[in-house]
Coordinates of C-alpha atoms and ligand atoms in Angstrom, one line a residue:
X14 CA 1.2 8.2 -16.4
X15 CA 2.8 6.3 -14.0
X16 CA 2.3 9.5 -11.6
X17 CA 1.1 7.1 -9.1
X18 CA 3.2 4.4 -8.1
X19 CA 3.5 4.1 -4.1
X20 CA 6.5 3.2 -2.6
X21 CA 8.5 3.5 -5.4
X22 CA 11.3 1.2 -5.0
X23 CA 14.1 0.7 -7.6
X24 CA 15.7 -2.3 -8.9
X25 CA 19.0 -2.9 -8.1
X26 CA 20.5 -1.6 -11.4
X27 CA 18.7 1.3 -11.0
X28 CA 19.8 2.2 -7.7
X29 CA 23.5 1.6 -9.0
X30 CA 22.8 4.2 -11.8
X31 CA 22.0 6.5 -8.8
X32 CA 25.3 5.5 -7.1
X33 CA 27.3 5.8 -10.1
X34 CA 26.1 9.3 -11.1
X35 CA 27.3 10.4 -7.2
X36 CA 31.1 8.6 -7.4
X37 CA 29.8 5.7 -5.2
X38 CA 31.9 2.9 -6.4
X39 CA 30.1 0.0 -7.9
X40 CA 30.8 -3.0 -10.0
X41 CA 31.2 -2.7 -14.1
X42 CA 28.2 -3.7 -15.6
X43 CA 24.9 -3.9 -17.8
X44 CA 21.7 -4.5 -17.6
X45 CA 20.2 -7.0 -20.4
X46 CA 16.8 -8.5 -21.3
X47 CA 16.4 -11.6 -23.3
X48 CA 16.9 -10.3 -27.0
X49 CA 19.7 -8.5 -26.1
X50 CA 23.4 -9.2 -26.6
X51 CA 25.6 -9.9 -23.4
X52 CA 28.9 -8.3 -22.6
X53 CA 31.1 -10.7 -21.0
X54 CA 33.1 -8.9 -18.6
X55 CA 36.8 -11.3 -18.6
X56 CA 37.4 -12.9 -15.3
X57 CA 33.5 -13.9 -15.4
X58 CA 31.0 -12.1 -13.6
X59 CA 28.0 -12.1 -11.5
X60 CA 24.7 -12.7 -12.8
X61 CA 21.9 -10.8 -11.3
X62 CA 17.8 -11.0 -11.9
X63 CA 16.7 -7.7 -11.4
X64 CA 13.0 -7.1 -9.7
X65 CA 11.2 -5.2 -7.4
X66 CA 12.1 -8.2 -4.4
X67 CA 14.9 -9.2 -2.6
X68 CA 16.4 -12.5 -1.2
X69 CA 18.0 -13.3 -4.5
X70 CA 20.4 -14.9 -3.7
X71 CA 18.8 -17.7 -1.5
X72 CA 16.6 -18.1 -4.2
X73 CA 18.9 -18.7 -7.0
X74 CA 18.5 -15.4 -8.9
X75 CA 22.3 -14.4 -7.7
X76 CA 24.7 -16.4 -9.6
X77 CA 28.8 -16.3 -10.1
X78 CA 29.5 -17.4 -13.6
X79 CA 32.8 -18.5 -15.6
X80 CA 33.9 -16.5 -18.5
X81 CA 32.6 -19.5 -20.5
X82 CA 29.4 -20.4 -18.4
X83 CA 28.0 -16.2 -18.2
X84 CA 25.9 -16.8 -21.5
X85 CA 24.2 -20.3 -20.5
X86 CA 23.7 -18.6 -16.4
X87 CA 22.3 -15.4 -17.7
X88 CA 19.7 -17.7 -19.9
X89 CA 19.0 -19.8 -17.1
X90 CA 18.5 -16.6 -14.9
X91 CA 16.5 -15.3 -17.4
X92 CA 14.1 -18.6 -17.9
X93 CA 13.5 -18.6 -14.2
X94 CA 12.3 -14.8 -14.3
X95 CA 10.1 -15.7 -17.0
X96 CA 8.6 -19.0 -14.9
X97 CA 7.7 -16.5 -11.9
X98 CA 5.8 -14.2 -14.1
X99 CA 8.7 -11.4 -13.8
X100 CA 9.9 -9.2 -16.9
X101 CA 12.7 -11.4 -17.4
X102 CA 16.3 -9.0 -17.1
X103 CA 19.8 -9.4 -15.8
X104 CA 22.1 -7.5 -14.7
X105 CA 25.6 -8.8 -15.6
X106 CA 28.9 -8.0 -13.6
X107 CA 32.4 -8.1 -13.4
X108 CA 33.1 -10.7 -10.5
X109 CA 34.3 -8.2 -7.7
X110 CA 36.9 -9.9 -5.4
X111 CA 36.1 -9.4 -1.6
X112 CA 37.7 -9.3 1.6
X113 CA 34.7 -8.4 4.2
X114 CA 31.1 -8.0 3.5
X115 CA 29.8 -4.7 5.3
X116 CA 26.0 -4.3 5.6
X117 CA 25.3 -0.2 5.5
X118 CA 22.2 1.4 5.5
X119 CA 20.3 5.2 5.6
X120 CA 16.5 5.2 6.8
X121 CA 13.9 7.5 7.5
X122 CA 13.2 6.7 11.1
X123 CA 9.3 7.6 11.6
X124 CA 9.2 7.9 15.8
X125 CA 12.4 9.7 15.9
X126 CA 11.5 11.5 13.0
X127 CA 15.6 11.5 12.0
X128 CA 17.7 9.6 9.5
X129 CA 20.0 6.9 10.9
X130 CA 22.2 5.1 9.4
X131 CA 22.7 1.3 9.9
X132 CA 25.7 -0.3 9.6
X133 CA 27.1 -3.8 10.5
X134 CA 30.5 -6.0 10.0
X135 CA 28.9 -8.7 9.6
X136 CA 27.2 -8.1 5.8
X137 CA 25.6 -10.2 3.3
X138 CA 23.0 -12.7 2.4
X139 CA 22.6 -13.9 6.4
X140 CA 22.1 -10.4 7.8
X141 CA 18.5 -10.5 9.2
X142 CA 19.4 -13.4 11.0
X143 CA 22.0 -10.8 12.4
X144 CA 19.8 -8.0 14.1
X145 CA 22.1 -7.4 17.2
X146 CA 25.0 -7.0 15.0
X147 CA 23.7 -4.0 13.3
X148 CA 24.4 -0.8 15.3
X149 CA 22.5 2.5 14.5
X150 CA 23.7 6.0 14.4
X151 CA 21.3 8.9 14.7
X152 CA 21.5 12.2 12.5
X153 CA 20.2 15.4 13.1
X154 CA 18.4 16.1 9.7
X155 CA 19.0 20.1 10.2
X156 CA 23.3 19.0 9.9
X157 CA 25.3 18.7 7.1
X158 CA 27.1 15.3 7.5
X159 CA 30.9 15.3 7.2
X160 CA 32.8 12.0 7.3
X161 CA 34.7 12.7 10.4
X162 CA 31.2 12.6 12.0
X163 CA 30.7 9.4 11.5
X164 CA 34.3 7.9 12.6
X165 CA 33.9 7.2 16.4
X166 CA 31.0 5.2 15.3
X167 CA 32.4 3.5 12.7
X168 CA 35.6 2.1 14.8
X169 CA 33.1 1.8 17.4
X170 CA 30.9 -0.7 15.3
X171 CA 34.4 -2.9 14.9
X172 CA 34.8 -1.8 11.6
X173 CA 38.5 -2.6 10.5
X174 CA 40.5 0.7 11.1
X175 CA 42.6 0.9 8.2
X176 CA 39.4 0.9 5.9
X177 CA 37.4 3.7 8.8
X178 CA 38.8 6.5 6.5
X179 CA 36.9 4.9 2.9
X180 CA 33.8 3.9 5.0
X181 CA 33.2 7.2 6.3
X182 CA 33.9 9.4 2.6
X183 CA 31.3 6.5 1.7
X184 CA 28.2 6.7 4.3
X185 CA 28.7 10.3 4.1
X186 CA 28.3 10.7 0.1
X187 CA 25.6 8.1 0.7
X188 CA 23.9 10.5 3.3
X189 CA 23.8 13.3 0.4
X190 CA 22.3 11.1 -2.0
X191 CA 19.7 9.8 0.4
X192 CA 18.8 13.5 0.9
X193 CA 19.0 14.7 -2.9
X194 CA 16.9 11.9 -4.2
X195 CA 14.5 12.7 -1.2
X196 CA 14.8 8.3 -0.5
X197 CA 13.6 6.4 2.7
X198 CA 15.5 4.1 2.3
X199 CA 19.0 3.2 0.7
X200 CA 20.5 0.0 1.9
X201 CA 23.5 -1.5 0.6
X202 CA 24.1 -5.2 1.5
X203 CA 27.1 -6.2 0.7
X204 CA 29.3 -2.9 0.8
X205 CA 32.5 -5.2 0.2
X206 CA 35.8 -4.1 1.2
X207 CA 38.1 -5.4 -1.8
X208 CA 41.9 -6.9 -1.1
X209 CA 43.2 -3.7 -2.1
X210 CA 41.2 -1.6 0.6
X211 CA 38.5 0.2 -1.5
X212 CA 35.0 -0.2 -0.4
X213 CA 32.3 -0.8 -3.1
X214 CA 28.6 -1.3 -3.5
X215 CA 27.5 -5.0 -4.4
X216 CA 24.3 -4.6 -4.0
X217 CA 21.6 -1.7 -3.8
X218 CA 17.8 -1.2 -2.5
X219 CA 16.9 2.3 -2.7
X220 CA 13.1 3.3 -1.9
X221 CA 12.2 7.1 -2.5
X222 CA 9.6 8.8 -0.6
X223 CA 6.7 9.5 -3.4
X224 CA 5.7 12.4 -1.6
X225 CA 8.5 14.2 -2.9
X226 CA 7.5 12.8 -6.4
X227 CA 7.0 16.4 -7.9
X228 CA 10.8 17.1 -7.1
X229 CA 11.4 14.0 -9.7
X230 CA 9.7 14.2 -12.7
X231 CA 12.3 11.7 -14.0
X232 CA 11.5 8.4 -11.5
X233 CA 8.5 7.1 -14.2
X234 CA 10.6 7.1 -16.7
X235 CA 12.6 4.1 -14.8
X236 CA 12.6 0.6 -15.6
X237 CA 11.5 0.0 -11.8
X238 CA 8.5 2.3 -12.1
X239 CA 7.2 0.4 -15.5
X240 CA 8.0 -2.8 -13.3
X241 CA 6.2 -1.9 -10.4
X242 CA 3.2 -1.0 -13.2
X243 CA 3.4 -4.6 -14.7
X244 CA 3.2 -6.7 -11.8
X245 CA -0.4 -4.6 -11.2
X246 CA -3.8 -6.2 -12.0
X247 CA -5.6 -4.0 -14.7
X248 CA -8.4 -3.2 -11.8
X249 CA -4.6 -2.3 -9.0
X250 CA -3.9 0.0 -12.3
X251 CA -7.4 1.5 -12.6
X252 CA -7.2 2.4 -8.7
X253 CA -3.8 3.9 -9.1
X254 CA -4.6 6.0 -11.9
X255 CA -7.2 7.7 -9.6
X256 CA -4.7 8.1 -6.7
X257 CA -6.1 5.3 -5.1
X258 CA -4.6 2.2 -3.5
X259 CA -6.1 -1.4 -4.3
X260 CA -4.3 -4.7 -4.3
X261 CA -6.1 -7.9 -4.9
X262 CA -6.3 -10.6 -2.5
X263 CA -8.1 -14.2 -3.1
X264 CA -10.6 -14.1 -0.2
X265 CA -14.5 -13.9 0.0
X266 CA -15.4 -10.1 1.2
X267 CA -14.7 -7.2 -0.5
X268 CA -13.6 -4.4 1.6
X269 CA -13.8 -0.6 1.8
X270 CA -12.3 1.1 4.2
X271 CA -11.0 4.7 4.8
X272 CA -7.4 4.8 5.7
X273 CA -4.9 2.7 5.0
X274 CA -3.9 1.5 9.2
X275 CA -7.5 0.7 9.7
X276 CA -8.2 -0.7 6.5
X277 CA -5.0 -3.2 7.6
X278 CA -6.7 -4.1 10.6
X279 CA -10.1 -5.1 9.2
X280 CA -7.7 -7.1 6.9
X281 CA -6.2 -9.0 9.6
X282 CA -9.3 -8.9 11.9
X283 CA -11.1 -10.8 8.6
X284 CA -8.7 -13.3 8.0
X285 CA -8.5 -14.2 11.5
X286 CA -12.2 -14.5 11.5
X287 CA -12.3 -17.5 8.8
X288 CA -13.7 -14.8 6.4
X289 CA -10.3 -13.4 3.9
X290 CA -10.9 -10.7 2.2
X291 CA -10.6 -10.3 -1.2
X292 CA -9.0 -7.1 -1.2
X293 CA -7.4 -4.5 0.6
X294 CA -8.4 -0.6 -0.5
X295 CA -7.5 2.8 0.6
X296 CA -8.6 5.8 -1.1
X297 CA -7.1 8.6 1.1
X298 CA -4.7 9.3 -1.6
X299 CA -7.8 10.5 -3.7
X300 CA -7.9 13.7 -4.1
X301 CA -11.0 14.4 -6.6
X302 CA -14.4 14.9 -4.6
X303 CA -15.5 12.4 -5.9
X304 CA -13.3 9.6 -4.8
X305 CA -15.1 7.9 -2.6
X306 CA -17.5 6.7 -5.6
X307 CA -14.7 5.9 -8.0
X308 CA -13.3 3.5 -5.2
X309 CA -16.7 2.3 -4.8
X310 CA -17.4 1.4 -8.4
X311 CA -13.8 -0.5 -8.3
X312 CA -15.0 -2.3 -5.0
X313 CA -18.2 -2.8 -6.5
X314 CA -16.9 -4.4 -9.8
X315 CA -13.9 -6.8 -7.5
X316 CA -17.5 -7.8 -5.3
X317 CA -19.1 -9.0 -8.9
X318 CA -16.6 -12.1 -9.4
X319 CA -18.1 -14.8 -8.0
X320 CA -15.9 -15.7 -4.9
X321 CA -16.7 -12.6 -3.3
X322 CA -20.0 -13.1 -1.0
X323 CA -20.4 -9.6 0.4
X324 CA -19.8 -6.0 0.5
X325 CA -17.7 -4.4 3.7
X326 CA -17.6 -1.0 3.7
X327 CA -16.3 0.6 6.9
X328 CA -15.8 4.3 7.5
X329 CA -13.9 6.4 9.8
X330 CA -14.7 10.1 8.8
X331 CA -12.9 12.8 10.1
X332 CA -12.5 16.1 7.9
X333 CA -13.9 14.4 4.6
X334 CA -18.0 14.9 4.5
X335 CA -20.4 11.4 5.6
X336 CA -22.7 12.5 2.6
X337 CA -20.3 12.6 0.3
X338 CA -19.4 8.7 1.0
X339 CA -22.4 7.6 1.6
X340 CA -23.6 9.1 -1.6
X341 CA -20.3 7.6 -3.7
X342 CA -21.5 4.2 -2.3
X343 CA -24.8 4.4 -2.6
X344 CA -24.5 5.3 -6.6
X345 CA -21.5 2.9 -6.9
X346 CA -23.7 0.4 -6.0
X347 CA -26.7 1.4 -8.0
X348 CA -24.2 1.2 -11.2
X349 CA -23.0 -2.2 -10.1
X350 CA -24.6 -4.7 -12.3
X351 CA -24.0 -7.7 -10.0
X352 CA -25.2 -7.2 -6.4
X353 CA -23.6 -8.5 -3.5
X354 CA -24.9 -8.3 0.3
X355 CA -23.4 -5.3 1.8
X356 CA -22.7 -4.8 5.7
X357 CA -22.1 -0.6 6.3
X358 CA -20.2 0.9 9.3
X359 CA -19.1 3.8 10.6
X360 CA -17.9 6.1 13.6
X361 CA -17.9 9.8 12.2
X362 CA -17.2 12.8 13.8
X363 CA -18.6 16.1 14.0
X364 CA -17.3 18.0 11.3
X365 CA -18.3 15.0 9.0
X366 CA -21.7 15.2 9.7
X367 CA -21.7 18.5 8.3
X368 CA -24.1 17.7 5.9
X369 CA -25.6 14.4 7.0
X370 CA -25.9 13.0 10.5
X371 CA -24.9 9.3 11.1
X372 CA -28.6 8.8 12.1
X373 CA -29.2 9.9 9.2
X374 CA -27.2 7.9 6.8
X375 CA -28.0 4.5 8.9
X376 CA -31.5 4.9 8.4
X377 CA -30.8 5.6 4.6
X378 CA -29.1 2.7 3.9
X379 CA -30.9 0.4 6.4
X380 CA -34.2 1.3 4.1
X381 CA -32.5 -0.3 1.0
X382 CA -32.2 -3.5 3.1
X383 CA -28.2 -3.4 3.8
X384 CA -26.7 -4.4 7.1
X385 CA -26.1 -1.6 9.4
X386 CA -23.8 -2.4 12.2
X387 CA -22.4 0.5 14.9
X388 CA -19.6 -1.3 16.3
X389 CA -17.1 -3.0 14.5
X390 CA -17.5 -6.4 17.2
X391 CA -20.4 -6.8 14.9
X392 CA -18.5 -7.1 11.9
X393 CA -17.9 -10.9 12.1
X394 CA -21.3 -12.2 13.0
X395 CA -23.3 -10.0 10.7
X396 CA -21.0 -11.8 8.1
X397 CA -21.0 -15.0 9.4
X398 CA -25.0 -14.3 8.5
X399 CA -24.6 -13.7 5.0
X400 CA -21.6 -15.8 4.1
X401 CA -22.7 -19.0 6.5
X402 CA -20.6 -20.9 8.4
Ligands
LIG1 P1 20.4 -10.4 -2.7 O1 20.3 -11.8 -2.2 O2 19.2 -10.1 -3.5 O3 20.6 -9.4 -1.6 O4 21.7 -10.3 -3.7 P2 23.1 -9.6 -3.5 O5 23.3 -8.7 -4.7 O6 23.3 -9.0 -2.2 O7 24.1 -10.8 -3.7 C1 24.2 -11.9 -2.8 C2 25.6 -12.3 -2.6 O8 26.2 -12.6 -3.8 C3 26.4 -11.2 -1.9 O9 26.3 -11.2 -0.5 C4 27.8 -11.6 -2.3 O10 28.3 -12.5 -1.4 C5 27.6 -12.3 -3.6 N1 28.0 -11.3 -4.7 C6 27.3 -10.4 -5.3 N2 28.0 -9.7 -6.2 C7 29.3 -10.2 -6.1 C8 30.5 -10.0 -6.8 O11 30.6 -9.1 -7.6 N3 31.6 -10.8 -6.5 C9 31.5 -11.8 -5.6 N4 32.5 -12.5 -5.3 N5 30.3 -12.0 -4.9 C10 29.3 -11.3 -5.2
LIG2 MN1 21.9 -7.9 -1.0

């Protein structure tokens, strides 16, 4: 189980455990849910909800407590989880006293295909209002990192000199981490510098790359990874247990489409059009030949609720083969009891009309009396058709 989750990012306390286990300072602490007893750290602490979002802080889910107030703030933290619907759990912190707030960060950049680290003076809650403050250092992935590497960019970024030496043992032990736990993305915001010159994690977001899953049979045992399964529908789950990608949406047309950038678009191009869909799928994470009808039937079954007035399917076929899809569909709808209109598409190239030509498959589903359309600038008014308006 839990094989599947995409994009598996990790609460904060989660992240910290990741830190801790490398030497990475961080602030004493536990993490608590409602039954449990909580340690008050003396001096007070910081009260932290922990889930899979950020912007905590703006939103109240950040709070400094007394000695004597941490009990009634961690309940109050906790009630307001359980009002938005979130597994209600706290971390709870010493209070950690701070001289600057530091925003540092490792990525996976995708067009220079390198990591590069981000790193600003100017850290905490107001940093995206900050964007020319951050300055970015690129790293050959093929290199060890040493801190001395990362110095001249450092002083160069206006960090404070005296703490250039800390900073740099820190982004480089960071760097190794990033690359161990095979992560896109660690970010800490605030990395304070304390009165007496150390430099600590306040905060964490670490996202791993689940493509390197099989490296990590330990993430799904993580209380992000049974998070992340929680906040999913039971029809999200049923799609993720087949390596496929679903999430819900509230609109009127239920979509299938292959791949997940043009199954975006059709997204946006619907929503624009008066016409929101009521989901967005992509099943190129199936493996099993027979995706292509397991999406269907999960398509099929969203399409039965009664919001939903028709069917978009919309396929781009490169390697996979048209008959295969056209088949999955065709039974997937056969084994739907509730039928909704349904508008079919596609462009296909050669090697998927191996086994079926696209003449072929238009005429076959034209026959049952579906919509065929051949260019997607027929999408909206073939809709507009069904739906009205
Ligand atoms: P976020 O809003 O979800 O990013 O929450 P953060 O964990 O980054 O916390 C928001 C802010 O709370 C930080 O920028 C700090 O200013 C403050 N904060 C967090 N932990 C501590 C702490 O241990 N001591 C103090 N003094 N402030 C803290
Ligand atoms: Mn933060």
């Amino acid at each position: 189980m839990a094989e599947w989750i995409k994009d598996m990012r990790l609460i904060e306390a989660d992240g910290k455990a990741l830190l801790r286990r490398r030497g990475l300072a961080v602030p004493h602490g536990r993490r608590c849910g409602p039954d449990e007893a909580i340690e008050v750290p003396p001096g007070g602490a910081v009260v932290k909800a922990q889930l899979l979002s950020g912007a905590r802080a703006k939103r109240g889910l950040v709070q400094l407590a007394s000695e004597a107030e941490v009990p009634a703030v961690a309940a109050s933290v906790l009630d307001q989880m359980r009002q938005m619907g979130r597994q209600p759990n706290v971390l709870v912190e010493e209070k950690v006293a701070i001289e600057a707030e530091y925003y540092l960060a490792w990525r996976i950049d995708d067009v220079r295909q390198a990591p590069v680290m981000l790193f600003s003076i100017h850290g905490g809650v107001e940093i995206e209002d900050l964007a020319e403050g951050v300055h970015e250092f690129v790293w050959d992935p093929l290199r060890g990192l040493h801190p001395h590497h990362v110095v001249p960019f450092l002083v160069g970024s206006g960090a404070d000199r005296r703490r250039v030496g800390v900073l740099a043992r820190f982004a480089a032990e960071l760097y190794r981490m990033f690359v161990a736990e095979d992560a896109e993305l660690i970010e800490i915001n605030p990395l304070a510098v304390t009165p007496d010159g150390q430099v600590m994690a306040l905060d964490a977001k670490v996202m791993l790359d689940d493509s390197a899953r099989f490296r990590h049979r330990d993430w799904s045992d993580t209380l992000s990874a049974k998070l992340a399964r929680m906040s999913m529908t039971p029809l999200e789950w049923r799609a993720a247990e087949q390596g496929l990608t679903l999430i819900e949406m509230d609109g009127c047309v239920a979509l299938f489409a292959a791949g997940a950038g043009f199954g975006m678009a059709l997204v946006d191009l619907l929503s624009d059009a008066g016409l929101p869909p009521a989901n967005f799928a992509d099943a190129s994470g199936g493996t099993k030949p027979n995706a292509f009808a397991t999406m269907g039937d999960i398509i099929m079954e969203r399409a039965a609720r009664p919001d939903v007035k028709a069917v978009v399917c919309f396929q781009t076929m490169g390697a996979a083969s048209l008959k295969d899809a056209v088949q999955g569909l065709l039974a997937a709808w056969d084994r739907s009891p509730v039928k909704k209109p349904l508008v079919v598409g596609f462009t296909v190239s050669r090697t998927a009309e191996r086994e079926m030509t696209a003449a072929e498959a238009r005429e076959l589903f034209r026959a049952r009396g579906h919509t065929v359309i051949s260019e997607l600038d027929e999408l909206v008014p073939a809709l507009r058709q069904i739906v009205g308006g």
